[in-house]
Tab-separated table of C-alpha atoms in Angstrom:
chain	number	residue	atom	x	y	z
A	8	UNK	CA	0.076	45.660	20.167
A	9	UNK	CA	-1.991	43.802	17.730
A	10	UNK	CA	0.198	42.802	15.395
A	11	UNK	CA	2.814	41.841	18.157
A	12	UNK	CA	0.157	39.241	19.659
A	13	UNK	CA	-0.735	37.947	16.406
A	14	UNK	CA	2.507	37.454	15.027
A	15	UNK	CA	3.162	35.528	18.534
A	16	UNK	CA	0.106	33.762	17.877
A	17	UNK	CA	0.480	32.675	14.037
A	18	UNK	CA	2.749	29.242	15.024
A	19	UNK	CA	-0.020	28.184	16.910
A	20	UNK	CA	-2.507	29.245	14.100
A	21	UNK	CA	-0.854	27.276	11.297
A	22	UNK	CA	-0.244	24.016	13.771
A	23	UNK	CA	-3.833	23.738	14.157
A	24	UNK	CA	-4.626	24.577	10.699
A	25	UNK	CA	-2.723	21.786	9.722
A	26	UNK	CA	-4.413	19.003	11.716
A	27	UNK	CA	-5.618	16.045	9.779
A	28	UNK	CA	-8.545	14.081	10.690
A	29	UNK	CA	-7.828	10.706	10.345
A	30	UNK	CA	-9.149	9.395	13.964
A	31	UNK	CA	-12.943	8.537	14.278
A	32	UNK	CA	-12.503	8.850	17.750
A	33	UNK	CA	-10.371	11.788	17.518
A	34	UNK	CA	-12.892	13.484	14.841
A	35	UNK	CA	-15.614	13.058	17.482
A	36	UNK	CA	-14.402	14.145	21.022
A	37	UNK	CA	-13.264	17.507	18.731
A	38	UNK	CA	-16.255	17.358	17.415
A	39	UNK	CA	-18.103	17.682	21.051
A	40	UNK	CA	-15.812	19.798	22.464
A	41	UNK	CA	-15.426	22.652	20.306
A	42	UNK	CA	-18.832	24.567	20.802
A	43	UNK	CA	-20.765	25.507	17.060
A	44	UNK	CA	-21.720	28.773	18.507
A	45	UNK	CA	-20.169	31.127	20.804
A	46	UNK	CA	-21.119	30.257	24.520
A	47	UNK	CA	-20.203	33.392	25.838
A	48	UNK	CA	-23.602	35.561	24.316
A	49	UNK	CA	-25.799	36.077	27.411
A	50	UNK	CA	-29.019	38.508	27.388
A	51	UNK	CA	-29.072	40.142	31.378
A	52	UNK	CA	-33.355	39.842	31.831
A	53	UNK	CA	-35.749	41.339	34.539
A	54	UNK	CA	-38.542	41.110	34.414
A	55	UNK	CA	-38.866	40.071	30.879
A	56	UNK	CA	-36.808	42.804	29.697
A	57	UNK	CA	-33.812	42.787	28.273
A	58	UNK	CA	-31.608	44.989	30.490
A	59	UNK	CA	-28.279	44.114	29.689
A	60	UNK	CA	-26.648	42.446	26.429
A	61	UNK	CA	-23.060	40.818	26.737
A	62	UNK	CA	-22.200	40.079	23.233
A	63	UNK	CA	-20.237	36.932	22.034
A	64	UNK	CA	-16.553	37.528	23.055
A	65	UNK	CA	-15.150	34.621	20.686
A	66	UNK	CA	-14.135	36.987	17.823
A	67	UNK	CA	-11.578	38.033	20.214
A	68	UNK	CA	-10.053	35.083	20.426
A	69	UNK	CA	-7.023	34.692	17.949
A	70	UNK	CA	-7.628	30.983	17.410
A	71	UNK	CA	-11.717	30.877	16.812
A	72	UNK	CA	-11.263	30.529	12.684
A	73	UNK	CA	-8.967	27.730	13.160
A	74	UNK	CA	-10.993	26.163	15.841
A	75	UNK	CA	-14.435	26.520	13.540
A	76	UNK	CA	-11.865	24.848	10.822
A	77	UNK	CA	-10.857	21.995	13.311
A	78	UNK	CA	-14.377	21.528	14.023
A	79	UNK	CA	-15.655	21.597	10.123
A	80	UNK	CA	-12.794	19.222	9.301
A	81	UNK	CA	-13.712	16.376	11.919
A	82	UNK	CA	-17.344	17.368	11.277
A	83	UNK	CA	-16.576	16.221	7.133
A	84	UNK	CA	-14.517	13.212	8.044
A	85	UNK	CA	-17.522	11.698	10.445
A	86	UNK	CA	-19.680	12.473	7.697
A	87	UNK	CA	-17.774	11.521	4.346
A	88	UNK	CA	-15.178	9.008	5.370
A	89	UNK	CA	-16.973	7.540	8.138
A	90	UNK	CA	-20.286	7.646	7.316
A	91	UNK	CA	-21.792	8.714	10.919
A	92	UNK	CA	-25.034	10.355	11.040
A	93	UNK	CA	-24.080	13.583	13.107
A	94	UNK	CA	-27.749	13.744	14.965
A	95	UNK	CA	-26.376	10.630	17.020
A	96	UNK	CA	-23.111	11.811	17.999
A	97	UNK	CA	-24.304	15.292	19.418
């Protein structure tokens, strides 16, 4: 099962592998929207104790390396070709 969904999967994979940077605009709205970490992490507390841990679920995901590479790649271009200072575009 596995294999099937990542073999269904890899078009999509490559295609957004493949995306150039070459927007400033572009770089940053991908740069805002795609998260740095995974959002999902959440420690379940009472009482000051941690009672429940739901770990990050974005390793599951079979587009989270190419979305990290999307993010990395308009991350460079704001800094190298555009010269933006990332602390004022968060």
């Amino acid at each position: 099962m596995r294999k099937f969904l990542f073999t269904l999967s890899q078009p999509m994979r490559q295609r957004l592998d493949q995306i150039e940077i070459r927007d400033p605009d572009v770089a940053r709205l991908l740069y805002k929207l795609i998260p740095a970490q995974c959002p999902f992490a959440r420690d379940i507390k009472i009482g000051g104790r941690v009672i429940l841990h739901i770990p990050p679920l974005c390793k599951l995901n079979p587009f989270y390396e190419q979305l990290m590479g999307l993010r990395f790649r308009a991350l460079c271009y704001l800094v190298d070709e555009c010269g933006i200072d990332i602390q004022a575009v968060s």
